[in-house]
């Protein structure tokens, strides 16, 4: 009997750079190092280069290992669709290390398949909800910080001490806006913004 090929998939968002836990879990289970694919991006969709490369490798004789379902994806509909593509179209098996019920190698009977599908539905729903909650918490955190007076973006340049004189010369058309900006040591857009802010 032909030996099954083992593949591993890892995903980390760009914010959480630590992928060691996922890699160690895959290596411990016996996935060869050169058959582990990793993307560093959000789990909101499956438009990921390494995932696409991995998908091309999978066939009826492959087993794909992931540490947890949210590493595969966080979008409920897409996650269920990719699960179908891997198991039904590619005819590969999937094993979710953190959730033994999600192991398509066992329970190929009706009950096993039903249980696996049911657990997947619940977990992918939870994964998407968590993604929404993270976005909501970020939004609330930003809003709370704004209310506390925290400024986002690049720090504002302070107005030069002689700004009022430069501005007066510009208003009197003694100098152009380009010259005024140069005297203030800023871009013309910044000079215009300063003038606008003073006028408000």
CSV table of C-alpha atoms in Angstrom, one decimal:
chain,number,residue,atom,x,y,z
A,1,UNK,CA,0.0,0.0,0.0
A,2,UNK,CA,1.3,3.4,-1.0
A,3,UNK,CA,2.4,5.5,2.0
A,4,UNK,CA,0.4,8.7,2.6
A,5,UNK,CA,2.2,12.0,2.0
A,6,UNK,CA,2.1,14.3,5.0
A,7,UNK,CA,1.7,18.1,4.6
A,8,UNK,CA,1.4,20.8,7.1
A,9,UNK,CA,-0.1,24.3,6.8
A,10,UNK,CA,0.7,27.3,9.1
A,11,UNK,CA,-0.7,30.8,9.1
A,12,UNK,CA,0.3,33.7,11.2
A,13,UNK,CA,-1.1,37.2,10.9
A,14,UNK,CA,1.5,39.9,10.3
A,15,UNK,CA,1.0,41.2,13.9
A,16,UNK,CA,1.7,37.8,15.6
A,17,UNK,CA,5.1,36.9,14.3
A,18,UNK,CA,5.6,33.8,16.5
A,19,UNK,CA,5.0,30.7,14.4
A,20,UNK,CA,7.0,28.2,16.6
A,21,UNK,CA,4.0,26.6,18.4
A,22,UNK,CA,2.4,25.7,15.1
A,23,UNK,CA,5.7,24.4,13.5
A,24,UNK,CA,6.6,22.4,16.6
A,25,UNK,CA,3.2,20.7,16.7
A,26,UNK,CA,3.5,19.8,13.0
A,27,UNK,CA,7.0,18.5,13.3
A,28,UNK,CA,6.1,16.5,16.4
A,29,UNK,CA,3.3,14.7,14.5
A,30,UNK,CA,5.8,13.7,11.9
A,31,UNK,CA,5.2,16.2,9.0
A,32,UNK,CA,8.5,16.6,7.1
A,33,UNK,CA,10.0,20.1,7.4
A,34,UNK,CA,10.1,20.7,3.7
A,35,UNK,CA,6.4,19.9,3.4
A,36,UNK,CA,5.2,22.6,5.7
A,37,UNK,CA,3.7,25.7,4.0
A,38,UNK,CA,3.2,29.0,5.8
A,39,UNK,CA,1.5,32.3,5.0
A,40,UNK,CA,1.9,35.5,6.9
A,41,UNK,CA,-1.4,37.1,6.4
A,42,UNK,CA,-5.0,37.5,7.7
A,43,UNK,CA,-7.3,34.5,7.7
A,44,UNK,CA,-10.2,36.4,6.3
A,45,UNK,CA,-9.9,34.7,2.9
A,46,UNK,CA,-7.9,32.0,1.1
A,47,UNK,CA,-6.1,34.3,-1.4
A,48,UNK,CA,-2.7,33.2,0.0
A,49,UNK,CA,0.3,32.2,-2.1
A,50,UNK,CA,1.6,29.3,0.0
A,51,UNK,CA,-1.9,27.9,0.6
A,52,UNK,CA,-2.5,27.9,-3.2
A,53,UNK,CA,0.8,26.1,-3.7
A,54,UNK,CA,-0.1,23.5,-1.1
A,55,UNK,CA,-3.5,22.9,-2.6
A,56,UNK,CA,-1.9,21.9,-5.9
A,57,UNK,CA,0.1,19.2,-4.2
A,58,UNK,CA,-2.8,17.5,-2.4
A,59,UNK,CA,-4.4,14.3,-3.8
A,60,UNK,CA,-6.1,11.2,-2.6
A,61,UNK,CA,-2.9,10.0,-1.0
A,62,UNK,CA,-2.3,13.2,1.1
A,63,UNK,CA,-3.0,14.1,4.7
A,64,UNK,CA,-3.0,17.8,5.6
A,65,UNK,CA,-2.3,18.7,9.2
A,66,UNK,CA,-3.1,22.1,10.8
A,67,UNK,CA,-2.7,23.0,14.4
A,68,UNK,CA,-6.2,24.6,14.8
A,69,UNK,CA,-9.1,25.4,12.5
A,70,UNK,CA,-8.5,29.2,12.7
A,71,UNK,CA,-5.0,28.7,11.2
A,72,UNK,CA,-6.7,27.4,8.1
A,73,UNK,CA,-9.1,30.3,8.0
A,74,UNK,CA,-11.5,32.5,9.9
A,75,UNK,CA,-14.3,33.1,7.3
A,76,UNK,CA,-17.2,30.7,7.9
A,77,UNK,CA,-18.3,30.2,4.2
A,78,UNK,CA,-14.8,30.1,2.7
A,79,UNK,CA,-13.6,27.7,5.4
A,80,UNK,CA,-16.4,25.3,4.7
A,81,UNK,CA,-15.9,25.6,1.0
A,82,UNK,CA,-12.1,24.9,1.2
A,83,UNK,CA,-12.8,21.9,3.5
A,84,UNK,CA,-15.1,20.6,0.7
A,85,UNK,CA,-12.5,21.2,-2.0
A,86,UNK,CA,-9.7,19.4,0.0
A,87,UNK,CA,-11.8,16.4,1.1
A,88,UNK,CA,-14.2,16.0,-1.8
A,89,UNK,CA,-12.4,17.3,-4.9
A,90,UNK,CA,-8.8,16.6,-3.9
A,91,UNK,CA,-9.9,13.5,-1.9
A,92,UNK,CA,-7.2,14.3,0.7
A,93,UNK,CA,-7.6,13.9,4.4
A,94,UNK,CA,-7.4,16.7,7.0
A,95,UNK,CA,-6.3,16.5,10.6
A,96,UNK,CA,-6.8,19.4,13.0
A,97,UNK,CA,-4.3,18.7,15.8
A,98,UNK,CA,-6.1,20.6,18.5
A,99,UNK,CA,-9.5,19.0,17.7
A,100,UNK,CA,-9.3,15.2,17.4
A,101,UNK,CA,-12.9,15.0,16.1
A,102,UNK,CA,-11.7,16.8,13.0
A,103,UNK,CA,-9.7,13.9,11.6
A,104,UNK,CA,-11.2,12.7,8.3
A,105,UNK,CA,-8.9,9.6,8.3
A,106,UNK,CA,-11.2,8.0,11.0
A,107,UNK,CA,-14.9,7.7,10.9
A,108,UNK,CA,-15.3,7.5,7.1
A,109,UNK,CA,-18.7,6.0,7.9
A,110,UNK,CA,-21.9,8.1,7.9
A,111,UNK,CA,-21.8,8.9,11.6
A,112,UNK,CA,-18.1,9.8,11.5
A,113,UNK,CA,-18.7,12.1,8.5
A,114,UNK,CA,-21.7,13.7,10.1
A,115,UNK,CA,-19.8,14.3,13.3
A,116,UNK,CA,-16.8,15.8,11.5
A,117,UNK,CA,-19.1,18.0,9.4
A,118,UNK,CA,-21.0,19.2,12.4
A,119,UNK,CA,-17.9,20.0,14.4
A,120,UNK,CA,-16.4,21.9,11.4
A,121,UNK,CA,-19.6,23.9,11.1
A,122,UNK,CA,-19.5,24.9,14.8
A,123,UNK,CA,-15.7,25.6,14.8
A,124,UNK,CA,-15.7,27.7,11.6
A,125,UNK,CA,-18.6,29.7,12.9
A,126,UNK,CA,-16.7,30.3,16.1
A,127,UNK,CA,-13.5,31.2,14.1
A,128,UNK,CA,-15.4,33.8,12.0
A,129,UNK,CA,-17.1,35.2,15.1
A,130,UNK,CA,-13.7,35.6,16.8
A,131,UNK,CA,-12.4,37.5,13.8
A,132,UNK,CA,-15.4,39.8,14.0
A,133,UNK,CA,-14.9,40.3,17.7
A,134,UNK,CA,-11.2,41.1,17.2
A,135,UNK,CA,-12.1,43.8,14.6
A,136,UNK,CA,-14.8,45.2,17.0
A,137,UNK,CA,-12.4,45.3,19.9
A,138,UNK,CA,-9.8,47.0,17.7
A,139,UNK,CA,-12.4,49.6,16.6
A,140,UNK,CA,-13.5,50.2,20.2
A,141,UNK,CA,-9.9,50.5,21.4
A,142,UNK,CA,-9.1,53.1,18.7
A,143,UNK,CA,-12.2,55.0,19.6
A,144,UNK,CA,-11.5,54.9,23.3
A,145,UNK,CA,-7.9,56.1,22.6
A,146,UNK,CA,-9.2,58.9,20.4
A,147,UNK,CA,-11.5,60.1,23.3
A,148,UNK,CA,-8.5,60.1,25.6
A,149,UNK,CA,-6.7,62.4,23.1
A,150,UNK,CA,-4.3,59.8,21.6
A,151,UNK,CA,-3.3,60.9,18.1
A,152,UNK,CA,-2.9,58.3,15.4
A,153,UNK,CA,-0.8,58.6,12.3
A,154,UNK,CA,2.5,60.5,11.9
A,155,UNK,CA,3.1,63.1,14.6
A,156,UNK,CA,2.1,66.7,13.6
A,157,UNK,CA,4.9,69.0,12.8
A,158,UNK,CA,4.9,72.1,15.1
A,159,UNK,CA,4.2,75.5,13.5
A,160,UNK,CA,7.4,77.5,12.9
A,161,UNK,CA,7.7,80.5,15.2
A,162,UNK,CA,7.6,82.9,12.2
A,163,UNK,CA,4.5,81.2,10.6
A,164,UNK,CA,2.2,84.2,11.1
A,165,UNK,CA,4.7,86.5,9.3
A,166,UNK,CA,5.2,83.9,6.4
A,167,UNK,CA,1.4,83.5,6.2
A,168,UNK,CA,0.9,87.3,6.1
A,169,UNK,CA,3.4,87.6,3.3
A,170,UNK,CA,1.7,84.8,1.4
A,171,UNK,CA,-1.8,86.4,1.8
A,172,UNK,CA,-0.3,89.7,0.6
A,173,UNK,CA,0.9,87.8,-2.4
A,174,UNK,CA,4.5,88.8,-1.7
A,175,UNK,CA,5.5,85.1,-1.9
A,176,UNK,CA,4.1,82.1,-3.6
A,177,UNK,CA,2.6,79.1,-1.7
A,178,UNK,CA,5.7,77.1,-2.8
A,179,UNK,CA,8.0,79.7,-1.3
A,180,UNK,CA,6.0,79.9,1.9
A,181,UNK,CA,6.1,76.1,2.3
A,182,UNK,CA,9.9,76.2,1.7
A,183,UNK,CA,10.3,78.9,4.3
A,184,UNK,CA,8.3,76.7,6.8
A,185,UNK,CA,10.4,73.6,5.8
A,186,UNK,CA,7.3,71.6,4.9
A,187,UNK,CA,5.4,70.4,1.8
A,188,UNK,CA,2.9,72.7,0.2
A,189,UNK,CA,0.0,70.4,1.3
A,190,UNK,CA,1.1,70.8,4.9
A,191,UNK,CA,1.3,74.6,4.6
A,192,UNK,CA,-2.2,74.7,3.2
A,193,UNK,CA,-3.5,72.5,6.0
A,194,UNK,CA,-1.9,74.8,8.6
A,195,UNK,CA,-3.6,77.8,7.0
A,196,UNK,CA,-6.9,76.0,6.9
A,197,UNK,CA,-6.7,74.9,10.5
A,198,UNK,CA,-5.9,78.4,11.6
A,199,UNK,CA,-8.9,79.7,9.7
A,200,UNK,CA,-11.3,77.2,11.3
